[in-house]
CSV table of C-alpha atoms and ligand atoms in Angstrom, one decimal:
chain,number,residue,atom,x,y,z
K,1413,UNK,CA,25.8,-80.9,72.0
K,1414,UNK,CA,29.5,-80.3,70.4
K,1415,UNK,CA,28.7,-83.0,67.5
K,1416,UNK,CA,29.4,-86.0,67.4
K,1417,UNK,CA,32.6,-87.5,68.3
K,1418,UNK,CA,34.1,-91.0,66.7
K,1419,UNK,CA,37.0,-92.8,69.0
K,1420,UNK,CA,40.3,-91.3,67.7
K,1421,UNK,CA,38.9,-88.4,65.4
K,1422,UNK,CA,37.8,-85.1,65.8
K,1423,UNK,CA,34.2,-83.7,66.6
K,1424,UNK,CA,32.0,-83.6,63.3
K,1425,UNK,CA,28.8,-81.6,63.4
K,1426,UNK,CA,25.2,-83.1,63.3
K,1427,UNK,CA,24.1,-80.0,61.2
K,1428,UNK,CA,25.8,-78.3,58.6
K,1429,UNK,CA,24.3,-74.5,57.6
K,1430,UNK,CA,25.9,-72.9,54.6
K,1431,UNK,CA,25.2,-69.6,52.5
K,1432,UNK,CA,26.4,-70.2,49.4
K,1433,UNK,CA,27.8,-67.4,48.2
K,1434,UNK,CA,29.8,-65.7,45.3
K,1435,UNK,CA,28.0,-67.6,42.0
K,1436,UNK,CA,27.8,-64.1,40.3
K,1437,UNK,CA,31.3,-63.2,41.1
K,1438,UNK,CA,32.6,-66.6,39.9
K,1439,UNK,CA,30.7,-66.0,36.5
K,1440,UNK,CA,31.8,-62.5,35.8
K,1441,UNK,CA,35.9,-63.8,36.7
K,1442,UNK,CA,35.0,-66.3,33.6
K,1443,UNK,CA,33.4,-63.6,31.5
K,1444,UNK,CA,30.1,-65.2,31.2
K,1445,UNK,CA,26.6,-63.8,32.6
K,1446,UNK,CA,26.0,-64.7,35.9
K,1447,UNK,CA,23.5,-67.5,35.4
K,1448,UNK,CA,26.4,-69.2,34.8
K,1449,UNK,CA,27.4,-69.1,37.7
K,1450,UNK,CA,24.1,-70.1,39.6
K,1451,UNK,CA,24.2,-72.9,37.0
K,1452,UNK,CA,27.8,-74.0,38.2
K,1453,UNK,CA,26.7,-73.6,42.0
K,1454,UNK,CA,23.8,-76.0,41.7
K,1455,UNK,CA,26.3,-78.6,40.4
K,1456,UNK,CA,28.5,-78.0,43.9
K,1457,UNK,CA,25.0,-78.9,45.5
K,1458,UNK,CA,24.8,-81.8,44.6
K,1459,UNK,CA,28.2,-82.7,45.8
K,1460,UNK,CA,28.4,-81.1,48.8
K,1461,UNK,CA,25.0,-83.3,49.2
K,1462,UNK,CA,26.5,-86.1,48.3
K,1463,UNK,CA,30.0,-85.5,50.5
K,1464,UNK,CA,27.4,-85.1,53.9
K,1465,UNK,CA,25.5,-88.2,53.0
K,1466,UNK,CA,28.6,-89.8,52.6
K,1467,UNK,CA,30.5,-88.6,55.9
K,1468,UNK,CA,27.6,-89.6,57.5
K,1469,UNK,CA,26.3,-85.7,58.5
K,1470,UNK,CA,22.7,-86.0,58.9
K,1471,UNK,CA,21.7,-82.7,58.8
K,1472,UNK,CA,22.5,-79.9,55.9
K,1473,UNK,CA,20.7,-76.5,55.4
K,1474,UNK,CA,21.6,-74.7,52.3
K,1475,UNK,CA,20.6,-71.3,51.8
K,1476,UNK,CA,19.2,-70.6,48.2
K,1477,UNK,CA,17.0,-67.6,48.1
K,1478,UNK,CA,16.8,-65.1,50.9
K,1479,UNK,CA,13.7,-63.0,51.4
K,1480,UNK,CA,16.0,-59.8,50.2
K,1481,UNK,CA,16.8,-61.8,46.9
K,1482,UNK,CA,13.6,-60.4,45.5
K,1483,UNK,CA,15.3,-56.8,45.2
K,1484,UNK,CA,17.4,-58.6,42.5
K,1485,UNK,CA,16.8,-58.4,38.6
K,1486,UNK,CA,13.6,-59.9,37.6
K,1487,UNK,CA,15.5,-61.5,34.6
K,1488,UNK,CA,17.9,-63.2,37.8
K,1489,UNK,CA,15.2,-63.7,39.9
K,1490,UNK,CA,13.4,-65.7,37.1
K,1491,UNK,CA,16.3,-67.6,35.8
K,1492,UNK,CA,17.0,-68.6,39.8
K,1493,UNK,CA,13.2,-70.3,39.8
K,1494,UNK,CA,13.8,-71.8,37.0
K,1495,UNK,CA,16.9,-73.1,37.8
K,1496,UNK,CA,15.2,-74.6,41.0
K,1497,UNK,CA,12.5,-76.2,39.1
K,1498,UNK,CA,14.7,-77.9,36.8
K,1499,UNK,CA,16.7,-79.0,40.5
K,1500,UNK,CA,13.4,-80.4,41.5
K,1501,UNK,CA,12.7,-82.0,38.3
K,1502,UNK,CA,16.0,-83.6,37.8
K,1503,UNK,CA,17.6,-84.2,41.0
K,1504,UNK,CA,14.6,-85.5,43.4
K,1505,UNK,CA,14.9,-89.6,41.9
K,1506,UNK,CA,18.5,-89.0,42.3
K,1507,UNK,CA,18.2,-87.6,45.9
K,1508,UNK,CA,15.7,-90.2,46.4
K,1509,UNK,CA,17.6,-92.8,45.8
K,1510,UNK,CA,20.3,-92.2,48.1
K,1511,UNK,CA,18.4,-91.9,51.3
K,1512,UNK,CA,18.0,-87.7,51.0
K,1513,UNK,CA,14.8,-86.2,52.6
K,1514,UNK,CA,14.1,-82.9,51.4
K,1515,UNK,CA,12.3,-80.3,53.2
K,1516,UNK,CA,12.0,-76.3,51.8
K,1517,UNK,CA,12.1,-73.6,54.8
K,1518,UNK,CA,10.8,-70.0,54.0
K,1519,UNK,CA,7.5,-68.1,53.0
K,1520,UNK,CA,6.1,-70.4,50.2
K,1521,UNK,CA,2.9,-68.7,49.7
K,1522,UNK,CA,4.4,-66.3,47.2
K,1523,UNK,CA,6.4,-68.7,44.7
K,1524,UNK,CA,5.0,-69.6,41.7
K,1525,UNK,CA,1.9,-72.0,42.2
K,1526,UNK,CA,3.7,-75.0,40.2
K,1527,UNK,CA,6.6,-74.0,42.2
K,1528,UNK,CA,5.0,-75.1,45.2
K,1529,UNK,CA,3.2,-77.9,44.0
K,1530,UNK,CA,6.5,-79.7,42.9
K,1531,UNK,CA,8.0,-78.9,46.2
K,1532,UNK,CA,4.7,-80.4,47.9
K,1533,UNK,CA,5.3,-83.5,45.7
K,1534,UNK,CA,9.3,-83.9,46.7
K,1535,UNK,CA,8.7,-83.5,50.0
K,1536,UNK,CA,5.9,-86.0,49.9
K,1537,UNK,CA,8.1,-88.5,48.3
K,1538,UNK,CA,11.3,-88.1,50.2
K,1539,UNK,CA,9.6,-87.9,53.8
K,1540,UNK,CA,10.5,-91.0,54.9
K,1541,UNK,CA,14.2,-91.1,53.9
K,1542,UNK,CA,16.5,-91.0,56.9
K,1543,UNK,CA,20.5,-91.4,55.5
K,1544,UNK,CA,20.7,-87.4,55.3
K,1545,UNK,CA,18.1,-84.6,55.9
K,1546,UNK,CA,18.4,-82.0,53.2
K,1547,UNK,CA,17.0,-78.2,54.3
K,1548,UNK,CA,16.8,-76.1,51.2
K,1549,UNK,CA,15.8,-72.3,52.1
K,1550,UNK,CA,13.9,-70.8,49.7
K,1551,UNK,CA,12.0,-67.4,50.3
K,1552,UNK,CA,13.4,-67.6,53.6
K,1553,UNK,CA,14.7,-65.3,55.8
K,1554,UNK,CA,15.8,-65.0,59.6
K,1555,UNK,CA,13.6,-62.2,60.7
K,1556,UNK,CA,10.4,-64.0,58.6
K,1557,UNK,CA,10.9,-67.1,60.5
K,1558,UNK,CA,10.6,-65.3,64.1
K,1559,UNK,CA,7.4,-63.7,63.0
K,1560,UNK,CA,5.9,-66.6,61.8
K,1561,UNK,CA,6.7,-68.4,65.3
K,1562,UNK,CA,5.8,-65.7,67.2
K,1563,UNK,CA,2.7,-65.4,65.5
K,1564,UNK,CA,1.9,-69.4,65.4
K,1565,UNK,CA,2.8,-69.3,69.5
K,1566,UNK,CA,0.5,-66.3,70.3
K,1567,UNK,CA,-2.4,-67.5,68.1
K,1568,UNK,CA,-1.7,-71.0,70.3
K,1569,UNK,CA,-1.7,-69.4,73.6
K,1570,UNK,CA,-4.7,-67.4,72.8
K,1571,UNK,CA,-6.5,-70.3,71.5
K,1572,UNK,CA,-5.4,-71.9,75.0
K,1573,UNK,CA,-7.4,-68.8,77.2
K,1574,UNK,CA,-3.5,-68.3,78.1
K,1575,UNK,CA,-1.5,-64.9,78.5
K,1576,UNK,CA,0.3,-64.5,75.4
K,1577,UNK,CA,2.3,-61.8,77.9
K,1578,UNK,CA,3.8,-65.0,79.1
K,1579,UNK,CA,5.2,-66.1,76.1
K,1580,UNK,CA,8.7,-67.6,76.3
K,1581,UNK,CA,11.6,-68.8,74.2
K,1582,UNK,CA,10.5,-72.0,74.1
K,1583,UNK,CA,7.1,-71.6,72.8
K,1584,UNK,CA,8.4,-69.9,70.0
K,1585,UNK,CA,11.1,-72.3,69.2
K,1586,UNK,CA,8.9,-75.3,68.6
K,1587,UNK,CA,7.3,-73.1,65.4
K,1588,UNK,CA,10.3,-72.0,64.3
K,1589,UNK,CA,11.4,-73.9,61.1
K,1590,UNK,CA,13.7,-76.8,62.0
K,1591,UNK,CA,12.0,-76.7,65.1
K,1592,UNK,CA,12.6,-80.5,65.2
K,1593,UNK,CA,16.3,-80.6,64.1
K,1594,UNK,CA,19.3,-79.8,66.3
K,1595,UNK,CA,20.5,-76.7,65.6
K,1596,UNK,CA,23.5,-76.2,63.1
K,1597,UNK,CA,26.6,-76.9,64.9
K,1598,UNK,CA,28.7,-75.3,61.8
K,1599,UNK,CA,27.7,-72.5,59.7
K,1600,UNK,CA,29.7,-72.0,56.5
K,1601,UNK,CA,29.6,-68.8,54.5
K,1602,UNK,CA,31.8,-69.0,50.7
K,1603,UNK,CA,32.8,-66.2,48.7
K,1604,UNK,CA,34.5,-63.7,51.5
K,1605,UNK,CA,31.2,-61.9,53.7
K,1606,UNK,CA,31.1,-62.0,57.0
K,1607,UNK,CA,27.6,-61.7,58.0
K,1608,UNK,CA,24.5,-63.4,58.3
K,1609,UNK,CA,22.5,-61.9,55.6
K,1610,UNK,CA,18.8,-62.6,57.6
K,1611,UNK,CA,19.5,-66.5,57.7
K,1612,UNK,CA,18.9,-68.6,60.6
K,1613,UNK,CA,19.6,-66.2,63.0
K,1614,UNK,CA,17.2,-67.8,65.5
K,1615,UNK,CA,18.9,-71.0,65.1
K,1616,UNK,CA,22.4,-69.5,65.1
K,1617,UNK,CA,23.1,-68.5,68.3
K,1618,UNK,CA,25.5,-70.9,69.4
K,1619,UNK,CA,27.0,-72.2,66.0
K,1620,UNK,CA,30.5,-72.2,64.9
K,1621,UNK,CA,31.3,-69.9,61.6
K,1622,UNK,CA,33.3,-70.4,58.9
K,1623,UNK,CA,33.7,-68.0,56.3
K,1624,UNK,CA,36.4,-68.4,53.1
K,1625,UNK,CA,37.2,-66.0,50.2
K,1626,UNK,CA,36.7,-69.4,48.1
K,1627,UNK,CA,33.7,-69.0,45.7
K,1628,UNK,CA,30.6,-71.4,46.0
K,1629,UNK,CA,30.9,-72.8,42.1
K,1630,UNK,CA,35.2,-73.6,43.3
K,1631,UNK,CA,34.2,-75.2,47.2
K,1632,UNK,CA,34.6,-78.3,46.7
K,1633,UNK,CA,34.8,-81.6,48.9
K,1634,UNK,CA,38.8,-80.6,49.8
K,1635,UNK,CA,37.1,-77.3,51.1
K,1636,UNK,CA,34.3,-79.2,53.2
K,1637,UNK,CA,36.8,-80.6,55.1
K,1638,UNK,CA,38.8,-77.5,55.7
K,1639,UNK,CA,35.7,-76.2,57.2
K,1640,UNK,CA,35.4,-79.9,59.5
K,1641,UNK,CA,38.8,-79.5,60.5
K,1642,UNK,CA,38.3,-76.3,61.5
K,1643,UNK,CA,35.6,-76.8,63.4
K,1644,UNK,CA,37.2,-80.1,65.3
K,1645,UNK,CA,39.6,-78.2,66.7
K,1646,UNK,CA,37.4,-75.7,68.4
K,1647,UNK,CA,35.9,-75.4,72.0
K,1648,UNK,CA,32.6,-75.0,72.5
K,1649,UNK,CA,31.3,-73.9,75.6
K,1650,UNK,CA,28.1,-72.9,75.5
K,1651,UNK,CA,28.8,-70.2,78.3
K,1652,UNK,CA,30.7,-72.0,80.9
K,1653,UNK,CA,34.8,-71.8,81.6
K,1654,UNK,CA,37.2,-73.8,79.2
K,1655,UNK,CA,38.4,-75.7,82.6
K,1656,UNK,CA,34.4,-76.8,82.7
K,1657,UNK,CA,34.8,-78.3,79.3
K,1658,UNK,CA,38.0,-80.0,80.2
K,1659,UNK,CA,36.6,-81.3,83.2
K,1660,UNK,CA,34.2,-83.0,81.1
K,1661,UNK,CA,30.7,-81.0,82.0
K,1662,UNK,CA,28.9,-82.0,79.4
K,1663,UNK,CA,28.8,-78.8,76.4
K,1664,UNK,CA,25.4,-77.7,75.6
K,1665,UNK,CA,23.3,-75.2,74.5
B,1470,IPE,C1,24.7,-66.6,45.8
B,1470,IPE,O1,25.6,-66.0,44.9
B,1470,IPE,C2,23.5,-67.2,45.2
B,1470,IPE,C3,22.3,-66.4,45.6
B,1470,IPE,C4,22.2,-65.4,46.4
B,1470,IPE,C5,21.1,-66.8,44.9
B,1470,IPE,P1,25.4,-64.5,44.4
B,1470,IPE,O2,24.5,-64.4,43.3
B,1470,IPE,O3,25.0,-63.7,45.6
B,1470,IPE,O4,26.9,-64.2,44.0
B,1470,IPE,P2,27.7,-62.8,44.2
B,1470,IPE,O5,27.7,-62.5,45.7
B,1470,IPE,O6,27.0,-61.8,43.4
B,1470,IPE,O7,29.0,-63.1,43.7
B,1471,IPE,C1,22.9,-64.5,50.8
B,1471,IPE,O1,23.6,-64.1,49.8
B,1471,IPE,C2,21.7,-65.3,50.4
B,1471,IPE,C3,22.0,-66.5,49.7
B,1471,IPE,C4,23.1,-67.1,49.6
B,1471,IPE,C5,20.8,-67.2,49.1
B,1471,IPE,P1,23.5,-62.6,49.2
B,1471,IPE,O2,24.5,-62.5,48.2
B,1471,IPE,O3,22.1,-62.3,48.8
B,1471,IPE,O4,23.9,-61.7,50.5
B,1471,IPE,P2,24.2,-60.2,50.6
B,1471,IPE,O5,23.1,-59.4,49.9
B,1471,IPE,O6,25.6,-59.9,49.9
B,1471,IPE,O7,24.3,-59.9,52.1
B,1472,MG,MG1,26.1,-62.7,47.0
């Protein structure tokens, strides 16, 4: 599917992926230690949050940790935890009220034990919220994800006296994480890297990118709809000839 189209306006995605990029950057610019800028960035989460919810995007995947942030500082890595348990402390009534379910992608067997038991309890109490379905990736990465489907499919098939020599796309897919949302449609990168980084790059085969030089603690609501307009003005076609489009066949993956 392109997105989803009102009469008169342009395309708008169903799922929003972003790496949220350059906090450190944007706290050495101000001369302050770059917690400051992770600090700063979590604030922009909870608008850009609040901007989706509002233009009626039901999907948004934010990337937080990847599974190569560990080779980071253990003073960094530390203060990042932190920092996301004081998110799921403070924010989840908030996010709560306003119709957010959250869900955490990645390898959660190795965060902290309380870690995971507060993101056990937000998930629980957010589960049945349906305004805007918030993807926070934590310990996740790309490569980690395929493995784990892989693994989950093979274990199934075996279990099933099947060939796991036959396995296919789509029985890896359905254990992939966000197996049951559509994929992004729009993937947005901040602070000036082109690349993927070991995100979703199951999931990303067919999305549009977006990368700006702008750095996560400045992108802003103003800067979330330079990406949508962007992205409304592009062709998707999944494969098939721009005539095919025009022509109306329908554009999927
Ligand atoms: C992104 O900002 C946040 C995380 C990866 C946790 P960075 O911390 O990577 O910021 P830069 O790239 O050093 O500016
Ligand atoms: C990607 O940013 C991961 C997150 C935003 C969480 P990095 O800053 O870690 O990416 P690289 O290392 O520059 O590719
Ligand atoms: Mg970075």
């Amino acid at each position: 599917m392109p997105g989803h189209e009102t009469a008169g306006s342009l395309p708008r995605p169903r799922h929003i992926a972003i790496i949220m990029d350059g906090n450190g950057r944007w706290a050495y610019r101000q001369h302050l230690p770059r917690v400051a800028g992770h600090r700063r960035g979590a604030e922009v989460v909870r608008e850009m949050v609040q901007a989706c919810a509002e233009s009626g995007i039901p999907h948004l995947t934010l990337f937080a940790f990847s599974t190569e942030n560990w080779r980071r500082p253990p003073l960094e890595v530390r203060l990042l935890m932190n920092l996301f348990r004081l998110l799921l402390r403070r924010e989840i009534r908030k996010l709560h009220e306003n119709g957010v379910r959250l869900r955490i992608i990645g390898d959660r067997s190795s965060l902290e034990p309380d870690l995971q038991e507060m993101i056990r309890e937000a998930e629980e109490r957010t589960a049945a919220n349906r305004r805007l379905n918030l993807n926070l990736a934590v310990n996740y990465g790309g490569r980690w994800d395929i493995a784990q489907a892989a693994r989950k499919a093979v274990q199934e098939m075996h279990s099933a006296g099947e060939d796991p020599g036959q396995i296919s796309e789509e029985r890896i897919a359905v254990h992939l994480s966000l197996a049951d949302v559509p994929n992004p449609d729009l993937l947005i990168r901040t602070g000036g890297e082109q690349r993927i980084s070991n995100f979703l790059v199951w999931q990303l085969a067919y999305t549009e990118f977006y990368f700006t030089d702008t750095l996560w603690p400045d992108f802003g609501r103003e800067a979330l709809e330079g990406a949508l307009r962007s992205f409304g003005q592009r062709q998707r076609r999944f494969g098939r000839t721009g005539d095919q489009i025009l022509e109306g066949s329908c554009a999927s993956e």
